[in-house]
Short mmCIF file of C-alpha atoms in Angstrom, two decimals:
data_model
loop_
_atom_site.label_atom_id
_atom_site.label_comp_id
_atom_site.label_asym_id
_atom_site.label_seq_id
_atom_site.Cartn_x
_atom_site.Cartn_y
_atom_site.Cartn_z
CA MET A 1 -152.15 153.67 170.35
CA SER A 2 -154.79 154.81 167.91
CA ARG A 3 -157.48 154.45 170.60
CA VAL A 4 -155.60 156.85 172.80
CA LEU A 5 -155.27 159.23 169.90
CA ARG A 6 -158.91 158.85 169.10
CA ALA A 7 -159.95 159.57 172.67
CA ALA A 8 -157.65 162.56 172.78
CA ALA A 9 -159.04 163.78 169.47
CA ALA A 10 -162.57 163.46 170.73
CA TRP A 11 -161.66 165.41 173.88
CA ALA A 12 -159.89 168.03 171.83
CA ALA A 13 -162.84 168.33 169.53
CA ARG A 14 -165.20 168.73 172.41
CA ARG A 15 -162.95 171.41 173.94
CA ALA A 16 -162.58 173.26 170.71
CA GLY A 17 -166.29 173.11 170.17
CA GLY A 18 -166.60 171.45 166.83
CA ALA A 19 -164.77 169.37 164.34
CA ALA A 20 -163.70 172.19 162.09
CA THR A 21 -162.18 174.48 164.67
CA THR A 22 -158.60 174.10 165.76
CA GLY A 23 -157.37 174.84 169.25
CA THR A 24 -154.23 176.74 170.16
CA ILE A 25 -151.47 175.28 172.12
CA THR A 26 -152.29 177.47 175.03
CA GLY A 27 -155.89 176.19 174.99
CA ILE A 28 -154.80 172.72 176.13
CA SER A 29 -154.44 172.59 179.82
CA GLY A 30 -155.16 170.30 182.65
CA ILE A 31 -154.43 166.62 182.79
CA ALA A 32 -154.81 165.94 179.09
CA PRO A 33 -152.49 163.48 177.37
CA ARG A 34 -149.67 165.72 176.22
CA LEU A 35 -148.94 165.19 172.58
CA PRO A 36 -146.68 167.56 170.67
CA GLY A 37 -148.70 170.38 169.22
CA THR A 38 -152.37 170.36 168.83
CA LEU A 39 -154.33 167.45 167.52
CA VAL A 40 -156.72 168.20 164.77
CA PRO A 41 -158.85 165.39 163.53
CA VAL A 42 -158.74 165.02 159.78
CA ARG A 43 -161.19 163.29 157.59
CA HIS A 44 -160.60 160.18 155.45
CA SER A 45 -160.16 158.02 158.48
CA GLY A 46 -160.59 154.68 156.69
CA ASP A 47 -159.53 151.53 158.50
CA HIS A 48 -156.50 152.83 160.37
CA GLY A 49 -158.45 154.85 162.87
CA LYS A 50 -158.58 158.56 162.98
CA ARG A 51 -155.69 160.21 161.12
CA MET A 52 -154.34 163.13 163.07
CA PHE A 53 -152.73 166.24 161.72
CA ILE A 54 -150.43 167.29 164.47
CA ILE A 55 -149.91 171.03 164.50
CA LYS A 56 -146.66 171.98 166.21
CA ALA A 57 -143.94 174.63 165.90
CA THR A 58 -141.61 174.15 162.97
CA SER A 59 -138.58 172.01 163.39
CA PHE A 60 -137.36 172.76 159.92
CA TYR A 61 -134.64 175.22 160.88
CA ASP A 62 -133.44 173.08 163.77
CA SER A 63 -133.18 169.91 161.83
CA ARG A 64 -131.52 171.77 158.95
CA PHE A 65 -128.97 173.17 161.33
CA LEU A 66 -128.28 169.81 162.90
CA SER A 67 -128.04 168.00 159.64
CA LEU A 68 -125.60 170.65 158.23
CA LEU A 69 -123.58 170.45 161.43
CA ARG A 70 -123.31 166.70 161.15
CA PHE A 71 -122.42 166.98 157.47
CA TYR A 72 -119.56 169.44 157.93
CA LEU A 73 -118.19 167.75 161.04
CA PHE A 74 -118.12 164.32 159.40
CA LEU A 75 -116.79 165.66 156.15
CA THR A 76 -113.32 165.94 157.68
CA GLY A 77 -114.01 164.10 160.92
CA ILE A 78 -114.48 160.69 159.44
CA PRO A 79 -111.29 160.71 157.24
CA VAL A 80 -109.29 161.97 160.21
CA ALA A 81 -110.74 159.29 162.42
CA VAL A 82 -110.04 156.58 159.88
CA LEU A 83 -106.53 157.83 159.39
CA LEU A 84 -105.80 157.98 163.10
CA THR A 85 -107.23 154.49 163.65
CA TYR A 86 -105.11 153.15 160.79
CA ILE A 87 -101.95 154.73 162.17
CA ASN A 88 -102.51 153.66 165.78
CA VAL A 89 -103.52 150.12 164.96
CA PHE A 90 -101.29 149.19 162.01
CA ILE A 91 -98.24 151.35 162.47
CA GLY A 92 -98.22 151.75 166.24
CA GLU A 93 -96.01 153.70 168.59
CA ALA A 94 -92.29 153.33 168.97
CA GLU A 95 -90.65 151.43 171.74
CA LEU A 96 -88.14 152.83 174.13
CA ALA A 97 -84.65 151.41 173.66
CA GLU A 98 -81.12 152.23 174.72
CA ILE A 99 -79.00 154.07 172.20
CA PRO A 100 -76.76 151.46 170.54
CA GLU A 101 -73.03 151.87 170.71
CA GLY A 102 -71.56 154.26 168.18
CA TYR A 103 -75.00 155.13 166.73
CA VAL A 104 -76.15 158.73 166.59
CA PRO A 105 -80.01 158.75 166.28
CA GLU A 106 -81.64 161.17 163.92
CA HIS A 107 -83.51 163.98 165.52
CA TRP A 108 -86.92 162.46 164.78
CA GLU A 109 -86.05 159.23 166.51
CA TYR A 110 -86.51 160.88 169.90
CA TYR A 111 -90.32 160.91 169.59
CA LYS A 112 -92.75 158.10 170.35
CA HIS A 113 -95.91 158.59 168.31
CA PRO A 114 -95.54 158.05 164.50
CA ILE A 115 -97.29 161.35 163.70
CA SER A 116 -94.92 163.30 165.92
CA ARG A 117 -92.02 161.52 164.25
CA TRP A 118 -93.35 162.38 160.82
CA ILE A 119 -93.83 166.05 161.79
CA ALA A 120 -90.34 166.23 163.28
CA ARG A 121 -88.86 164.60 160.20
CA TYR A 122 -90.60 166.41 157.31
CA VAL A 123 -92.12 169.58 158.65
CA LEU A 124 -89.99 171.00 161.45
CA ASP A 125 -86.33 171.92 161.42
CA PRO A 126 -83.94 169.77 163.49
CA PRO A 127 -83.37 171.30 166.93
CA GLU A 128 -79.68 171.47 166.18
CA LYS A 129 -80.40 173.78 163.27
CA ASN A 130 -82.57 175.96 165.50
CA TYR A 131 -79.89 176.09 168.12
CA GLU A 132 -77.26 177.08 165.59
CA LYS A 133 -79.56 179.71 164.11
CA ASP A 134 -80.10 181.21 167.54
CA MET A 135 -76.37 181.16 168.28
CA ALA A 136 -75.59 182.79 164.94
CA MET A 137 -78.09 185.58 165.56
CA LEU A 138 -76.70 186.07 169.10
CA ASP A 139 -73.15 186.21 167.74
CA ARG A 140 -74.01 188.80 165.06
CA GLU A 141 -75.97 190.94 167.51
CA ALA A 142 -73.16 190.67 170.07
CA ARG A 143 -70.58 191.89 167.53
CA LYS A 144 -72.85 194.74 166.54
CA SER A 145 -73.38 195.82 170.09
CA GLU A 146 -69.63 195.63 170.81
CA LEU A 147 -68.85 197.83 167.84
CA ARG A 148 -71.53 200.29 168.83
CA ILE A 149 -70.21 200.56 172.33
CA MET A 150 -66.69 201.11 171.05
CA GLU A 151 -67.93 203.84 168.71
CA LEU A 152 -69.70 205.62 171.52
CA GLU A 153 -66.60 205.46 173.66
CA ALA A 154 -64.33 206.76 170.88
CA ARG A 155 -66.79 209.60 170.21
CA ARG A 156 -66.81 210.51 173.89
CA LEU A 157 -63.06 210.53 174.15
CA MET A 158 -62.53 212.51 170.93
CA ARG A 159 -65.01 215.10 172.07
CA HIS A 160 -63.38 215.29 175.42
CA ARG A 161 -59.73 215.29 174.37
CA GLY A 162 -60.16 217.03 171.10
CA ASP A 163 -57.22 215.31 169.48
CA GLY A 164 -59.08 213.08 167.09
CA PRO A 165 -60.39 213.45 163.58
CA TRP A 166 -64.00 214.03 164.79
CA TYR A 167 -65.50 217.01 166.43
CA HIS A 168 -63.79 219.70 164.37
CA TYR A 169 -65.88 222.86 164.30
CA GLU A 170 -65.06 225.85 162.05
CA THR A 171 -64.19 228.92 164.10
CA PRO A 172 -63.45 232.46 162.70
CA ASP A 173 -59.76 233.42 162.33
CA LYS A 174 -58.26 235.07 165.38
CA ASN A 175 -56.84 237.95 163.36
CA LEU A 176 -60.33 239.14 162.51
CA VAL A 177 -61.22 239.74 166.20
CA ASP A 178 -61.46 243.42 167.15
CA ASN A 179 -59.72 243.89 170.45
CA SER A 180 -60.09 247.74 170.68
CA MET A 181 -63.01 247.78 173.05
CA LYS A 182 -61.41 245.20 175.28
CA SER A 183 -58.23 247.28 175.72
CA THR A 184 -59.90 249.99 177.84
CA PRO A 185 -61.59 248.49 180.89
CA ASP A 186 -63.85 251.39 181.82
CA ASN A 187 -65.98 251.69 178.69
CA MET B 1 -101.64 154.07 174.90
CA PRO B 2 -100.85 155.36 178.33
CA GLU B 3 -98.16 153.25 179.95
CA ASP B 4 -98.43 151.47 183.23
CA HIS B 5 -96.00 152.71 185.81
CA ASP B 6 -92.99 150.53 186.56
CA TRP B 7 -94.32 147.59 188.59
CA GLU B 8 -90.77 146.70 189.62
CA ALA B 9 -90.12 150.10 191.18
CA TYR B 10 -92.87 150.13 193.77
CA LYS B 11 -93.14 146.45 194.67
CA VAL B 12 -96.24 145.41 196.50
CA PRO B 13 -95.37 142.91 199.27
CA PRO B 14 -97.05 139.48 198.85
CA THR B 15 -100.45 139.12 200.42
CA ARG B 16 -100.67 136.99 203.49
CA THR B 17 -104.30 135.94 203.23
CA PRO B 18 -104.64 132.48 204.75
CA VAL B 19 -105.74 129.53 202.67
CA SER B 20 -109.43 128.99 203.44
CA GLU B 21 -110.79 125.49 204.07
CA ARG B 22 -114.25 125.00 202.72
CA THR B 23 -116.81 124.07 205.35
CA THR B 24 -119.91 124.37 203.13
CA SER B 25 -120.82 122.73 199.87
CA VAL B 26 -122.32 125.98 198.57
CA PRO B 27 -120.07 127.21 195.77
CA ASN B 28 -118.40 130.56 196.10
CA PRO B 29 -120.34 133.09 193.99
CA ALA B 30 -117.30 135.21 193.58
CA ASN B 31 -115.92 132.56 191.17
CA TYR B 32 -118.93 132.92 188.91
CA PHE B 33 -118.56 136.73 188.85
CA GLN B 34 -114.87 136.29 188.13
CA SER B 35 -115.50 133.95 185.18
CA ALA B 36 -118.29 136.16 183.86
CA PHE B 37 -115.92 139.16 183.87
CA ASN B 38 -113.31 136.99 182.18
CA TYR B 39 -115.60 135.95 179.34
CA VAL B 40 -117.29 139.27 178.81
CA PHE B 41 -114.44 141.74 179.15
CA ASP B 42 -111.11 140.16 179.63
CA THR B 43 -110.87 137.63 176.77
CA PRO B 44 -112.07 139.93 173.90
CA VAL B 45 -109.91 142.83 175.01
CA THR B 46 -106.84 140.64 175.43
CA PHE B 47 -107.51 139.02 172.08
CA VAL B 48 -107.78 142.36 170.29
CA ARG B 49 -104.70 143.71 172.02
CA GLU B 50 -102.66 140.69 171.16
CA TRP B 51 -103.80 140.84 167.52
CA ILE B 52 -102.74 144.45 167.32
CA GLU B 53 -99.37 143.69 168.90
CA ARG B 54 -98.78 140.84 166.46
CA LEU B 55 -99.47 143.25 163.65
CA GLN B 56 -97.16 145.90 165.01
CA SER B 57 -94.32 143.56 165.88
CA LYS B 58 -93.52 142.97 162.20
CA ASN B 59 -91.92 146.37 161.62
CA LYS B 60 -90.82 147.71 164.91
CA PHE B 61 -89.08 151.05 165.36
CA TYR B 62 -87.58 152.61 168.43
CA TYR B 63 -87.27 155.89 170.13
CA TYR B 64 -84.44 156.96 172.40
CA HIS B 65 -83.84 159.38 175.20
CA GLN B 66 -81.61 162.16 173.99
CA LYS B 67 -78.29 162.52 175.76
CA PHE B 68 -76.89 166.06 175.85
CA ARG B 69 -73.24 166.88 176.25
CA ARG B 70 -72.24 168.98 179.23
CA VAL B 71 -71.21 172.54 178.38
CA PRO B 72 -69.47 175.10 180.56
CA ASP B 73 -71.65 176.41 183.29
CA LEU B 74 -72.80 179.99 183.70
CA SER B 75 -70.17 180.53 186.35
CA GLU B 76 -67.48 179.47 183.90
CA CYS B 77 -68.54 181.89 181.16
CA LEU B 78 -66.59 185.05 180.45
CA GLU B 79 -68.55 188.26 180.74
CA GLY B 80 -70.11 189.35 177.49
CA ASP B 81 -69.80 185.89 175.95
CA TYR B 82 -73.42 185.61 174.88
CA LEU B 83 -72.97 182.26 173.15
CA CYS B 84 -71.71 180.75 176.36
CA TYR B 85 -74.65 182.34 178.20
CA TYR B 86 -77.12 180.76 175.74
CA GLU B 87 -75.66 177.27 176.08
CA ALA B 88 -75.44 177.53 179.84
CA GLU B 89 -79.03 178.77 180.01
CA ALA B 90 -80.20 175.81 177.88
CA GLN B 91 -78.30 173.36 180.07
CA TRP B 92 -79.69 174.93 183.20
CA ARG B 93 -83.27 174.57 181.91
CA ARG B 94 -82.65 170.90 181.10
CA ASP B 95 -81.20 170.31 184.53
CA ARG B 96 -84.22 171.99 186.11
CA MET B 97 -86.59 169.76 184.17
CA VAL B 98 -84.61 166.68 185.25
CA ASP B 99 -84.78 167.83 188.87
CA GLN B 100 -88.55 168.32 188.59
CA GLU B 101 -88.90 164.79 187.35
CA ILE B 102 -86.72 163.50 190.20
CA VAL B 103 -88.97 165.22 192.77
CA GLU B 104 -92.03 163.77 191.01
CA ILE B 105 -90.59 160.24 191.13
CA VAL B 106 -89.77 160.50 194.85
CA ARG B 107 -93.30 161.79 195.51
CA GLU B 108 -94.81 158.89 193.60
CA ARG B 109 -92.75 156.46 195.64
CA MET B 110 -94.00 158.08 198.79
CA ALA B 111 -97.64 157.86 197.60
CA ALA B 112 -97.14 154.17 196.60
CA CYS B 113 -95.67 153.38 199.98
CA LYS B 114 -98.66 155.07 201.68
CA GLN B 115 -101.09 153.13 199.56
CA ARG B 116 -99.35 149.84 200.28
CA GLU B 117 -99.01 150.29 204.02
CA GLY B 118 -102.40 151.83 204.71
CA PRO B 119 -102.67 152.37 208.48
CA ASN B 120 -99.03 151.53 209.08
CA GLN B 121 -97.74 154.31 206.85
CA PHE B 122 -96.27 156.57 209.52
CA GLN B 123 -94.05 153.82 210.79
CA ASN B 124 -93.09 151.82 207.70
CA CYS B 125 -92.62 154.67 205.22
CA ALA B 126 -90.13 156.62 207.30
CA LYS B 127 -87.33 156.24 204.80
CA GLU B 128 -89.47 157.48 201.91
CA MET B 129 -90.71 160.41 203.95
CA GLU B 130 -87.16 161.31 204.88
CA LEU B 131 -86.05 161.08 201.28
CA LEU B 132 -88.98 163.23 200.07
CA ALA B 133 -88.26 165.85 202.78
CA GLN B 134 -84.59 166.07 201.78
CA VAL B 135 -85.32 166.19 198.06
CA THR B 136 -88.00 168.84 198.30
CA LYS B 137 -85.84 170.94 200.59
CA ALA B 138 -82.95 170.73 198.14
CA TYR B 139 -85.25 171.65 195.23
CA GLN B 140 -86.66 174.59 197.17
CA ASP B 141 -83.14 175.76 198.05
CA ARG B 142 -82.01 175.70 194.49
CA TYR B 143 -84.96 176.61 192.33
CA GLY B 144 -87.33 177.78 195.01
CA ASP B 145 -88.46 181.40 194.81
CA LEU B 146 -87.05 182.33 191.40
CA GLY B 147 -90.55 182.77 189.99
CA TYR B 148 -91.70 182.33 186.47
CA HIS B 149 -88.99 184.41 184.95
CA GLY B 150 -86.24 182.53 186.76
CA ASN B 151 -83.23 181.79 184.60
CA ALA B 152 -79.72 180.55 185.09
CA ARG B 153 -78.51 184.02 186.10
CA THR B 154 -81.07 184.52 188.85
CA CYS B 155 -80.38 180.98 190.11
CA LEU B 156 -76.65 181.75 190.23
CA MET B 157 -77.35 184.95 192.18
CA LYS B 158 -79.52 182.98 194.60
CA GLN B 159 -76.69 180.51 195.08
CA LYS B 160 -74.30 183.40 195.70
CA HIS B 161 -76.55 184.87 198.37
CA ARG B 162 -76.94 181.47 199.99
CA MET B 163 -73.22 181.07 200.16
CA MET B 164 -72.79 184.57 201.59
CA GLU B 165 -75.31 183.83 204.30
CA GLU B 166 -73.67 180.54 205.14
CA ARG B 167 -70.34 182.32 205.45
CA LYS B 168 -71.91 185.01 207.64
CA ALA B 169 -73.50 182.37 209.84
CA ALA B 170 -70.24 180.48 210.09
CA GLN B 171 -68.40 183.68 211.07
CA GLU B 172 -71.03 184.58 213.69
CA LYS B 173 -70.69 181.15 215.17
CA GLN B 174 -67.01 181.72 215.93
#
């Protein structure tokens, strides 16, 4: 492996025209061995062969992003995964059975998975309660709408017939009316 | 775990492959593949599953299918009785869900029959095809073109129109 690197370094050095100069990434072309970045031979080779200082674009931001992503995903992901594994392996799902005679199952006993049962038992309201709430709201609104319709009908009739307590308007007394100009027709 | 469908419902008829008499001494390679599959996949998976089931069988709990009481239909409700409307609507929706499941089961039976029979399907699956045709026609007649906002009232009106047309057709026939 180091021989390949050494050969590549020698080639790069020849291309760059000297040991001190560095090449750009765009300078490498052709059928060279493609290593990431540019190879720059560095001194202090010692016994391990030529040490290379590989110049490439920074991966700092990318690796920081990925490591943060992994951290925040696993922070809640691993506890959730462990919990789900525990529940599915050690508690397990319910089995379907016929309703025994004279037994009324609770509302959470109609679900299979233990988490659904837990949610139905401790978080949500029983469906009977929901049903009754809806029916109560409907009943109240129905009574209100009935009364409103009756009120509108009464108002209409009283206005039309004029014999009810509503729709009384103050009019001037008939003795105050001056009838003199109405008595002679040709005025 | 997803459940297997009911093996008893769509029974596969027994295979009629003839018993082969060996004429060579070369062993059947299929047996080696079968035993390899057995050791690599089947045994560990079965072992794990049985271990899990032994753990879970200690405290078993059950779930049931809810049975709803029948309430008066929409056609038996007085006008303006909104509580009766609500209960009838809920019952109608449950009945529609049940009917959808019935159609689904009949379709699955048809598909199972086709898969079993293979090239003989058009002859041997006639009963299932007839049943599927009847069931889908009935579903279409009852719940057919009500649309997304179909409710018990629109379904009742559709039934009313159907009965009116039947009566008209019967009168025209006379």
